[in-house]
Tab-separated table of C-alpha atoms in Angstrom:
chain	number	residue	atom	x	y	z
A	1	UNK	CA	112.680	66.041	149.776
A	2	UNK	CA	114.429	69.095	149.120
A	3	UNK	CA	112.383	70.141	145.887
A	4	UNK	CA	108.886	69.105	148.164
A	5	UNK	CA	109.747	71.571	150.829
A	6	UNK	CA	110.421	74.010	148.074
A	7	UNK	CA	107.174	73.417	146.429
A	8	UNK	CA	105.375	73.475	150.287
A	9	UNK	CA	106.820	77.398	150.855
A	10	UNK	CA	105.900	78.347	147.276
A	11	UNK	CA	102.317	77.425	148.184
A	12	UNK	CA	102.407	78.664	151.178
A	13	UNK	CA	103.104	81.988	149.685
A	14	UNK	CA	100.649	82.257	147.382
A	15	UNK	CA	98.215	81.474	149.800
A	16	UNK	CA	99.402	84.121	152.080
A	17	UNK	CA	99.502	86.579	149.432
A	18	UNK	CA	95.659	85.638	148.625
A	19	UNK	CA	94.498	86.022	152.131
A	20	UNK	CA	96.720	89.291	152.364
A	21	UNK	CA	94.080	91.006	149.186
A	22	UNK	CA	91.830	93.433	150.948
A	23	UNK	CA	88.465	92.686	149.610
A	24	UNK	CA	86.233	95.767	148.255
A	25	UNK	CA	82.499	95.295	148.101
A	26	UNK	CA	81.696	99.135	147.547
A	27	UNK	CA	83.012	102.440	146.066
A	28	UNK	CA	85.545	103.646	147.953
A	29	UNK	CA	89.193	105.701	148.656
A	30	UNK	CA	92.160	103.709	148.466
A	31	UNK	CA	95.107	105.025	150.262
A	32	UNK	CA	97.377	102.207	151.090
A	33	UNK	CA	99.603	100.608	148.873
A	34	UNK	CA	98.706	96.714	148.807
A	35	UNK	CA	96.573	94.184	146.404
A	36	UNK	CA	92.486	94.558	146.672
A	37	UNK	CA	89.719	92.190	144.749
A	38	UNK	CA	86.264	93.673	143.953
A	39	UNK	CA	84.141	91.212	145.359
A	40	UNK	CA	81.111	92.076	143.939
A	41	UNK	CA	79.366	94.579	141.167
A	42	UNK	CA	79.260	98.102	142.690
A	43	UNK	CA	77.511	101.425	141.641
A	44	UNK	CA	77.495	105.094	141.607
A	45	UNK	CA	80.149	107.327	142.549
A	46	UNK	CA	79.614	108.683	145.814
A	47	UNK	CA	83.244	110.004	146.671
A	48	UNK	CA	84.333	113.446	145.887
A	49	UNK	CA	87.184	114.319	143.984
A	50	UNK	CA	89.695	116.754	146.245
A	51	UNK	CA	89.119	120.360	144.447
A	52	UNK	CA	86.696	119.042	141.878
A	53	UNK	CA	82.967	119.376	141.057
A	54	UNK	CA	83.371	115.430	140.216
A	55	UNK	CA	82.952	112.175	142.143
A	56	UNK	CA	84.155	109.037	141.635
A	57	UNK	CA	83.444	105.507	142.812
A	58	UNK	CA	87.377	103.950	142.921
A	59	UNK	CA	89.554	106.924	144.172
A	60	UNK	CA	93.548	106.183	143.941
A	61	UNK	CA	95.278	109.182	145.027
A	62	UNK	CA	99.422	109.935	145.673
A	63	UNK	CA	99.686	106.217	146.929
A	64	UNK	CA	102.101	103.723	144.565
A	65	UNK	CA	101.810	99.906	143.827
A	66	UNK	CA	98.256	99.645	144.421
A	67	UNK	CA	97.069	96.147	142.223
A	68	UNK	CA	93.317	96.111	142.189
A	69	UNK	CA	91.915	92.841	140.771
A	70	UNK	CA	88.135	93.538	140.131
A	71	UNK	CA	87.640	89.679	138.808
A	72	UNK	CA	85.244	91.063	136.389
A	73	UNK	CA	83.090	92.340	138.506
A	74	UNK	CA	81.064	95.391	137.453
A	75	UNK	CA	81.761	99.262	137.991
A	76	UNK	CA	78.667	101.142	137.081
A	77	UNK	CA	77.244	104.791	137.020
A	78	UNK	CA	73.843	103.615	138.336
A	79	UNK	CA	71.941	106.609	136.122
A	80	UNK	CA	73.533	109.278	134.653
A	81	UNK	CA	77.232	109.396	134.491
A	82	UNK	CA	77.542	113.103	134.257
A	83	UNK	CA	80.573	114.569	136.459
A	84	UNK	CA	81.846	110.869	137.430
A	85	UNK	CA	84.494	108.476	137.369
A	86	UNK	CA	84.427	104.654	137.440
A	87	UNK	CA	88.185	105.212	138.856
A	88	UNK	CA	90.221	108.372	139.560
A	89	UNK	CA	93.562	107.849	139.434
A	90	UNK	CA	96.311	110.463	140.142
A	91	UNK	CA	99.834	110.879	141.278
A	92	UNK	CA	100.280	107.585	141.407
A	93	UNK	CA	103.391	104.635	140.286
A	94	UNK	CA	103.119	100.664	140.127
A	95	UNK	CA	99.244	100.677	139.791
A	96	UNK	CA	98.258	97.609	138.405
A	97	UNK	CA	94.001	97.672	137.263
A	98	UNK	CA	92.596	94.351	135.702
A	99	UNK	CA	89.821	92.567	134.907
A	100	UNK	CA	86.969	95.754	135.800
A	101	UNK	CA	83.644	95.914	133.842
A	102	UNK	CA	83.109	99.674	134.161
A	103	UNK	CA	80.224	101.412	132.555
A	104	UNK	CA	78.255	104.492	132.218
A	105	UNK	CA	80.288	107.028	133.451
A	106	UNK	CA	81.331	110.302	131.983
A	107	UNK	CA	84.487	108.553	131.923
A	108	UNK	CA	85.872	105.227	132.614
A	109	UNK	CA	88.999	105.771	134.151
A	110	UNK	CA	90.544	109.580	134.496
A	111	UNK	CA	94.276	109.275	134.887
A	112	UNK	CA	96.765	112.292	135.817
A	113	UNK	CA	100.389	111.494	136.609
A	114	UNK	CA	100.627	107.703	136.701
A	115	UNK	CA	104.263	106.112	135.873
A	116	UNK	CA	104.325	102.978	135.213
A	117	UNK	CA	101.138	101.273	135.828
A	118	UNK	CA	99.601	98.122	133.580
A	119	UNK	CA	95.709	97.619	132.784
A	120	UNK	CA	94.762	94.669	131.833
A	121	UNK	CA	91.590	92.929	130.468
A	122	UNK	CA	89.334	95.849	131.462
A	123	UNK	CA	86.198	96.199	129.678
A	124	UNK	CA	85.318	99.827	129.241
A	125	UNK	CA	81.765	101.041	127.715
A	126	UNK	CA	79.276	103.655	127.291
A	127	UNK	CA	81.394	106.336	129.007
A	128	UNK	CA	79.811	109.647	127.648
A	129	UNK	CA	83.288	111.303	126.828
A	130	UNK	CA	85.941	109.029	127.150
A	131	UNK	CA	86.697	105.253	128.016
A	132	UNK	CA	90.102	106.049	129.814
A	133	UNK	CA	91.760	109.447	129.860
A	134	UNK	CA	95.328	109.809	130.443
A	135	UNK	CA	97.263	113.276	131.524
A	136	UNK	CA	101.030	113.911	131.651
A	137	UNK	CA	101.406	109.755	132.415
A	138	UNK	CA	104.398	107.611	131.051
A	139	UNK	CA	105.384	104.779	130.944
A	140	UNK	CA	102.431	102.641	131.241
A	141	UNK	CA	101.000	99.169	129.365
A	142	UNK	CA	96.986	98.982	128.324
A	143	UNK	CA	96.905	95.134	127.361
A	144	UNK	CA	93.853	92.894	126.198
A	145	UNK	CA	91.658	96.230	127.137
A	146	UNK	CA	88.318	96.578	124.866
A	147	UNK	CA	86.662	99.286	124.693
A	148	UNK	CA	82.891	99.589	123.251
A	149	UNK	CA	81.358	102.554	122.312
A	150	UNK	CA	82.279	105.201	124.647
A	151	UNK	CA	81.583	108.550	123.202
A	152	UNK	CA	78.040	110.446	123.378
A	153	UNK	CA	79.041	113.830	122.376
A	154	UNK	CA	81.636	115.192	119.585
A	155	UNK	CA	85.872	115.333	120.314
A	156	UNK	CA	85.940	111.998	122.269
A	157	UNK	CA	87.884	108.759	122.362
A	158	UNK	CA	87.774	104.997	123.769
A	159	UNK	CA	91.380	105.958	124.939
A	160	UNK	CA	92.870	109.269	124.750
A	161	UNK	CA	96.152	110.694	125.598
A	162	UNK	CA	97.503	114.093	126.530
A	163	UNK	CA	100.987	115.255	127.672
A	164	UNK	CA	101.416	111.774	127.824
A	165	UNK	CA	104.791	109.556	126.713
A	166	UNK	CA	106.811	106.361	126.579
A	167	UNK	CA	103.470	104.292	126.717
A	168	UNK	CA	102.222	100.998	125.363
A	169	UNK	CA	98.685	99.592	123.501
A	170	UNK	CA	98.386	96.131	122.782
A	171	UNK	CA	96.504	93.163	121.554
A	172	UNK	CA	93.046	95.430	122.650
A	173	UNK	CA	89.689	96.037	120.705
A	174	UNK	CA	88.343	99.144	120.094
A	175	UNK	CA	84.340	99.519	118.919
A	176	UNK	CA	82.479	102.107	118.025
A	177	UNK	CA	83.953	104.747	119.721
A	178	UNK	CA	82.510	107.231	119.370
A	179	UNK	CA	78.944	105.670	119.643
A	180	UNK	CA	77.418	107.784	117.415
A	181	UNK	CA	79.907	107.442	114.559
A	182	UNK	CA	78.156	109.478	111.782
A	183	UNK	CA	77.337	112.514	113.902
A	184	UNK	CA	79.973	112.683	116.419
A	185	UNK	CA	83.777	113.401	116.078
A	186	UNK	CA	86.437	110.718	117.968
A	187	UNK	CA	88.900	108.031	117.820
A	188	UNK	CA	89.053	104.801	119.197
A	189	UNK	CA	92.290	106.384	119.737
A	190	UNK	CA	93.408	109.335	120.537
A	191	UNK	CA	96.792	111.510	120.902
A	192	UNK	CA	97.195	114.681	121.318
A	193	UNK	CA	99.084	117.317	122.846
A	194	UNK	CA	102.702	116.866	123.832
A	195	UNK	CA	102.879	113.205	123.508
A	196	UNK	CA	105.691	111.349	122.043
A	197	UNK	CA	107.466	107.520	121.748
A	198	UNK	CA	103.909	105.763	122.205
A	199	UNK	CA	103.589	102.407	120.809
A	200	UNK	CA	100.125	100.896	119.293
A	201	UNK	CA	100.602	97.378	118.153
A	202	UNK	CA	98.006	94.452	117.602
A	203	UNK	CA	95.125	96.199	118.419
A	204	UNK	CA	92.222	95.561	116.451
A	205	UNK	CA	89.609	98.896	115.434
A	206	UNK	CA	86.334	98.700	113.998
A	207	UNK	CA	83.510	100.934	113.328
A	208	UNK	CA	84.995	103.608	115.360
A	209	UNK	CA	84.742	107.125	113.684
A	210	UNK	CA	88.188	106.912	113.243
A	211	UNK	CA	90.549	104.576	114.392
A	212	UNK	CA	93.940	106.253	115.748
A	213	UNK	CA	93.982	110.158	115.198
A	214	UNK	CA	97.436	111.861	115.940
A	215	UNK	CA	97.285	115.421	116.598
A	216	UNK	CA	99.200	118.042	115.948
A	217	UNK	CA	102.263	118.470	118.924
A	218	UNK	CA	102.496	114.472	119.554
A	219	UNK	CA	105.494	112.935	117.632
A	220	UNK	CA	107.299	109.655	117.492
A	221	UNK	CA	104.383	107.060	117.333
A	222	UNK	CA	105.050	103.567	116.008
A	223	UNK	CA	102.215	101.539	115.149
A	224	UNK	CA	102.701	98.266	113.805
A	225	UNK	CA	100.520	95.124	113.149
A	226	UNK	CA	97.105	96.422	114.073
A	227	UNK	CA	94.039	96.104	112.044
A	228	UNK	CA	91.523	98.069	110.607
A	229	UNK	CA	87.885	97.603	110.029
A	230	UNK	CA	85.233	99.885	108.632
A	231	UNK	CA	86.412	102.705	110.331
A	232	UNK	CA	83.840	105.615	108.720
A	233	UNK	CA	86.763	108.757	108.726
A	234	UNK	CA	89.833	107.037	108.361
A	235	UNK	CA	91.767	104.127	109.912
A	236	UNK	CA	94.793	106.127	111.021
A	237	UNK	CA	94.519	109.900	110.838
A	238	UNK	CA	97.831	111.938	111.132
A	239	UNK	CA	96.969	115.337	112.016
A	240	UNK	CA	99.819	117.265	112.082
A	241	UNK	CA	101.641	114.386	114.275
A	242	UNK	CA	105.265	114.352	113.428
A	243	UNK	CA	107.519	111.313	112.934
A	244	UNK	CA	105.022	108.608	112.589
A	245	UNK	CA	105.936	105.553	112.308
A	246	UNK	CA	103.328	102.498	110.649
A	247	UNK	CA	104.390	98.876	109.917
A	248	UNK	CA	101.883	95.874	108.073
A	249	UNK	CA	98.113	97.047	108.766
A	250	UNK	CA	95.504	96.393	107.533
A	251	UNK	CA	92.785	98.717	106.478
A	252	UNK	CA	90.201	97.097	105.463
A	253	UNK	CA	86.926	99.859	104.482
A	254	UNK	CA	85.329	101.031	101.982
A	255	UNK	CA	85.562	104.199	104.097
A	256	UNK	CA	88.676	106.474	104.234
A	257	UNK	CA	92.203	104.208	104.854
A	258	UNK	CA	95.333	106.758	105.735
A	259	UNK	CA	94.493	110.162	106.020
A	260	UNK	CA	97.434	112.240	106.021
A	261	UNK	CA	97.138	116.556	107.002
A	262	UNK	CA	99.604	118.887	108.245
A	263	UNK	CA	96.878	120.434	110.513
A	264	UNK	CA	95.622	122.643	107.850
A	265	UNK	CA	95.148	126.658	109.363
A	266	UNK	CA	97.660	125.519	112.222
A	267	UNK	CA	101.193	124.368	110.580
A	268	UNK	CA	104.146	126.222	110.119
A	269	UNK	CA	106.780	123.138	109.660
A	270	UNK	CA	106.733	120.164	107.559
A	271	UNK	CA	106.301	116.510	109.034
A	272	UNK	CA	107.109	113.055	108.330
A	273	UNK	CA	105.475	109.828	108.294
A	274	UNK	CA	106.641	106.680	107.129
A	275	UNK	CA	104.613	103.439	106.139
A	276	UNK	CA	105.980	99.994	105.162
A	277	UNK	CA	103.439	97.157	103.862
A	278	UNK	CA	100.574	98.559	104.927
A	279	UNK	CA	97.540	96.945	102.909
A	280	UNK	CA	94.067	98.359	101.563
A	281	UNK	CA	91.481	96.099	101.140
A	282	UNK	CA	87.618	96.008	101.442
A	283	UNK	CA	86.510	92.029	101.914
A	284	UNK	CA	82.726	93.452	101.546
A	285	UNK	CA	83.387	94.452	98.159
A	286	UNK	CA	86.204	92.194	97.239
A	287	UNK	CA	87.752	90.035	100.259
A	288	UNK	CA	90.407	88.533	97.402
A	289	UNK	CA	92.120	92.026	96.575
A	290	UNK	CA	94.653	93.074	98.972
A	291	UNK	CA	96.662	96.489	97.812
A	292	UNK	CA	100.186	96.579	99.682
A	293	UNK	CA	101.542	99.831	99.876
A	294	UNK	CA	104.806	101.404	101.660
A	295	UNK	CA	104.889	105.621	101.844
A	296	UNK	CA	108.047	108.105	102.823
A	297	UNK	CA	106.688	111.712	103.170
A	298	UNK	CA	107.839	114.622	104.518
A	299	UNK	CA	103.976	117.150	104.747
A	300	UNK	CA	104.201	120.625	104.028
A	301	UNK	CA	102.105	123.026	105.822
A	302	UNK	CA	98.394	122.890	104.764
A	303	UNK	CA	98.950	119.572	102.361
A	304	UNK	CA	96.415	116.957	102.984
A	305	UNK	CA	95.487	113.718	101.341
A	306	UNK	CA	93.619	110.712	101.893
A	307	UNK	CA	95.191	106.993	100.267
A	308	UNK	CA	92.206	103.889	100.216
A	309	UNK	CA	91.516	101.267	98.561
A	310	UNK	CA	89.371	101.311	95.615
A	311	UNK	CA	86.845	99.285	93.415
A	312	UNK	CA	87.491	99.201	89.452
A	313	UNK	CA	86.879	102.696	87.378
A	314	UNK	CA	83.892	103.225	85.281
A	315	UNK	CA	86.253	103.348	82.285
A	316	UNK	CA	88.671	100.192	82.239
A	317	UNK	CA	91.685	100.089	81.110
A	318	UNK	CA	92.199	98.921	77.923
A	319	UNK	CA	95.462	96.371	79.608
A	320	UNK	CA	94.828	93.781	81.853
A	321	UNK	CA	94.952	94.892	85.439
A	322	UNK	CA	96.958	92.382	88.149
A	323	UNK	CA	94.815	90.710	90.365
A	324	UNK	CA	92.593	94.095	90.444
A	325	UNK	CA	94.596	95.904	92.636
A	326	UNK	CA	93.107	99.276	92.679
A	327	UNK	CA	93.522	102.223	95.261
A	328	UNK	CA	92.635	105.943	95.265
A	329	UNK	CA	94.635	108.902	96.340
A	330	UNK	CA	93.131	112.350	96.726
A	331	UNK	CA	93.033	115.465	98.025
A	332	UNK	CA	91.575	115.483	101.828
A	333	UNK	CA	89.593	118.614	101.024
A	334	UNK	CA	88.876	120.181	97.559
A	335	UNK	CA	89.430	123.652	98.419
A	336	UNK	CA	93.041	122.339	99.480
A	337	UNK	CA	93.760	120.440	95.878
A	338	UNK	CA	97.799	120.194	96.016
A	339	UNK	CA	99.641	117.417	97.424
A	340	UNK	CA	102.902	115.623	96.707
A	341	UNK	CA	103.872	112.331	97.776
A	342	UNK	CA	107.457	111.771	97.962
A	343	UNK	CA	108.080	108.384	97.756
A	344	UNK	CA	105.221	105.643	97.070
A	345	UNK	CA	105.956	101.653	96.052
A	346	UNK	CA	103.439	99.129	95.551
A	347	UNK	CA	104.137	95.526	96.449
A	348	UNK	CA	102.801	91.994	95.416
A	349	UNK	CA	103.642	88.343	96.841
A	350	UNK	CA	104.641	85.523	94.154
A	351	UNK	CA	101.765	83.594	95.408
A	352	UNK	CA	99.267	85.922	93.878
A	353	UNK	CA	101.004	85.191	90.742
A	354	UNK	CA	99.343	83.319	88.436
A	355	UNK	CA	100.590	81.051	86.353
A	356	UNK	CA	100.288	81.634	82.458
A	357	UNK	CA	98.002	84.611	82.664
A	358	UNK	CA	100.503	87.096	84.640
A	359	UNK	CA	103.693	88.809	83.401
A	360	UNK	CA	105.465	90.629	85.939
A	361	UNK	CA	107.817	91.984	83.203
A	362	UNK	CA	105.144	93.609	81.663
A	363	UNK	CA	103.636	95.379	84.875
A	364	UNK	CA	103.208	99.267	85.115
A	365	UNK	CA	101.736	101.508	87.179
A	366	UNK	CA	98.863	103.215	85.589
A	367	UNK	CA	96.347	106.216	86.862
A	368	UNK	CA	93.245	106.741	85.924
A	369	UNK	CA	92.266	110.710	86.100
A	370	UNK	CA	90.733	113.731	84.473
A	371	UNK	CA	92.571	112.807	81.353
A	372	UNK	CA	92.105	108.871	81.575
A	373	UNK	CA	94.317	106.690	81.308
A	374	UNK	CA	98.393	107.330	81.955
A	375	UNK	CA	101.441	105.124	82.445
A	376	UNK	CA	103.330	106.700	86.094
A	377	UNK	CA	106.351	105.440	84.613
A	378	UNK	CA	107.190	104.013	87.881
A	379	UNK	CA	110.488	101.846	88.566
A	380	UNK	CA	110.093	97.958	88.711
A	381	UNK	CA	111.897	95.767	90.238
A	382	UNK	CA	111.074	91.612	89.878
A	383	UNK	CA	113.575	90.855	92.198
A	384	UNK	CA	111.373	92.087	95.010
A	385	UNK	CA	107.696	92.871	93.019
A	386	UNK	CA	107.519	96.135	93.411
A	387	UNK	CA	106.858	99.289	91.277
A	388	UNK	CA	108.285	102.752	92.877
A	389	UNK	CA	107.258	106.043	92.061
A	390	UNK	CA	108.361	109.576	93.066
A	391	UNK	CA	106.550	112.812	93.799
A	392	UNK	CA	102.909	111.398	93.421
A	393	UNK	CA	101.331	114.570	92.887
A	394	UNK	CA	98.059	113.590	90.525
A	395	UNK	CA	94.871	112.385	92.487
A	396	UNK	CA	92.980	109.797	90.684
A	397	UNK	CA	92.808	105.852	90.948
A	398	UNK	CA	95.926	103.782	90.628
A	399	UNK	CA	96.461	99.871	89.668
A	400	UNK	CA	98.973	97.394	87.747
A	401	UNK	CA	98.179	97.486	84.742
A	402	UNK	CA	100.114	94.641	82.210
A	403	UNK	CA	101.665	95.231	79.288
């Protein structure tokens, strides 16, 4: 009896709470802290933003723990998105934003000052500058977002932050942003300015321009687990972004992979980056050759270099390579030749191993350059298949050659 009464008043709740949602069927100010639902699709942006030349159709202004549930209904420009908002947000703690369809505007969601709020399962597209923009904001979690080719003019981003710290991207899809990839600069994500401890992890990026660019003045990003598709200018780009952190990705293009530059014109300190297992493949070209690679650098001013995966040279070795694991590093620019890794080690698994045609006693690291064919005299280790090197400061293509 006891655990039925129990059940009764937990039911009773939730209905209350559902009849307590304040329904929205049009754009509109919210100034009231409380839970809303979107009952149905909504255009334009008709509200004016407080000392702005910009409108905006959801306005959320210095009110807290506002949870609007837009239960995938749609928030659309209704014509040109110029000078609007799907949703203005500013000044603001506790907001909660799921489940919106917004669309068309010049961009998505505009965020200043927001501590901890959570978006989740939005689905944000064809903004002309940016899906979601986020200002001096910490704090906050973008989960299960996606967000499809936002980006009509150069320096844009499906999600950028600025001034912005202590926040979380996860387990979201980022595509084709910007949407003109080949003539327009832009990230499916972007940080920049004074933006540190931010955490990307599990996202999925394809066919962006790039996918995460770091700029110069943000430091402390971890990335970990998220994969890489086809991105045309790199998957991650460090741009003079300081203590980076990257953990097993994949970057999978026949494009740029890791793009590495201590904001060339700009620096005046080294940086650091570190990256464990990250892998290089292409499964166009070949979807069985996986290149695992781990990286600790420390960037001088002005050095720049790109590290992807590569196909076989023209000239082949004369040695059998392992399991054609090939990958290219290079200078990012040629007028900026010199570069010096300072730690690089290539991995393997035992299961690519095969039996009676593979010797890891006899592996090497070999580079293929101006000058053919040389042995890096790197350091291996069978215990734990991998080959080290120090002070990788020769472009050309690299792979395991066997002895």
């Amino acid at each position: 009896m006891f655990r039925y009464k129990i059940l009764t008043v937990f039911l009773f709740l939730i209905l209350l709470d559902a009849t307590l949602a304040i329904e929205i069927n049009s754009c509109r100010a919210i100034s009231a802290p409380g839970n809303y639902v979107l009952t149905n699709d909504i255009v334009g942006a008709p509200t004016q933003i407080p000392g702005s030349n910009k409108n905006s159709c959801i306005t959320i202004s210095a009110v807290d723990n506002v949870n609007l549930d837009c239960q995938n209904q749609s928030i659309s420009a209704n014509g040109s998105g110029l000078g609007k908002y799907g949703a203005y947000i500013k000044n603001s703690r506790g907001l909660r934003l799921t489940k919106c369809q917004i669309a068309g505007y010049e961009t998505g969601v505009f965020v200043d000052r927001l501590d901890e709020g959570y978006f989740l399962d939005n689905h944000i597209s064809s903004s002309i500058l940016f899906g979601v923009q986020i200002l001096n904001s910490s704090n906050n979690t973008f989960e299960s977002e996606s967000y499809v080719r936002n980006g009509f003019v150069t320096n844009t981003a499906g999600l950028k932050f600025v001034d912005s710290s202590d926040n979380l991207v996860r387990e979201s899809y980022f595509y084709q942003n910007p949407a003109i990839t080949f003539f327009a600069s832009g990230a499916g994500i972007e940080i920049s300015g004074n933006s540190n401890r931010n955490t990307i992890k599990e996202n999925v990026f394809e066919a962006n321009r790039i996918g995460v660019e770091l700029n110069r003045n943000s430091s402390n990003t971890t990335m970990s687990q998220n994969e890489f598709y086809n991105n045309l200018a790199g998957a991650t780009y460090i741009y003079g972004a300081d203590d980076t952190k990257i953990e097993n990705e994949i970057y999978d293009s026949p494009q740029k992979g890791l793009v590495v530059s201590n904001d060339l014109g700009y620096a005046s300190r080294p940086i650091k980056f570190t990256a464990t297992k990250i892998i290089l493949s292409n499964r166009i070209a070949n979807p069985n050759t996986k290149v695992i690679l781990s990286i600790e650098d420390t960037v001088a001013p002005n050095e720049a270099y790109n590290i992807d995966w590569s196909g076989p040279t023209f000239q082949r070795p004369r040695s059998k390579s392992f399991a054609d694991k090939y990958f290219l590093i290079r200078p990012m620019i040629l007028q900026v030749p010199a570069f010096s890794i300072d730690k690089l080690t290539v991995s393997w698994h035992d299961s690519e191993l095969v039996s009676g045609l593979d010797y890891e006693d006899g592996f090497r690291l070999w580079r293929y350059g101006n000058v053919g064919w040389q042995n890096t005299n790197a350091q291996l280790d069978t215990l734990v298949n991998t080959l080290k090197i120090s002070n990788v400061n020769v472009a050309g293509t690299y792979t395991i050659l066997q002895n």
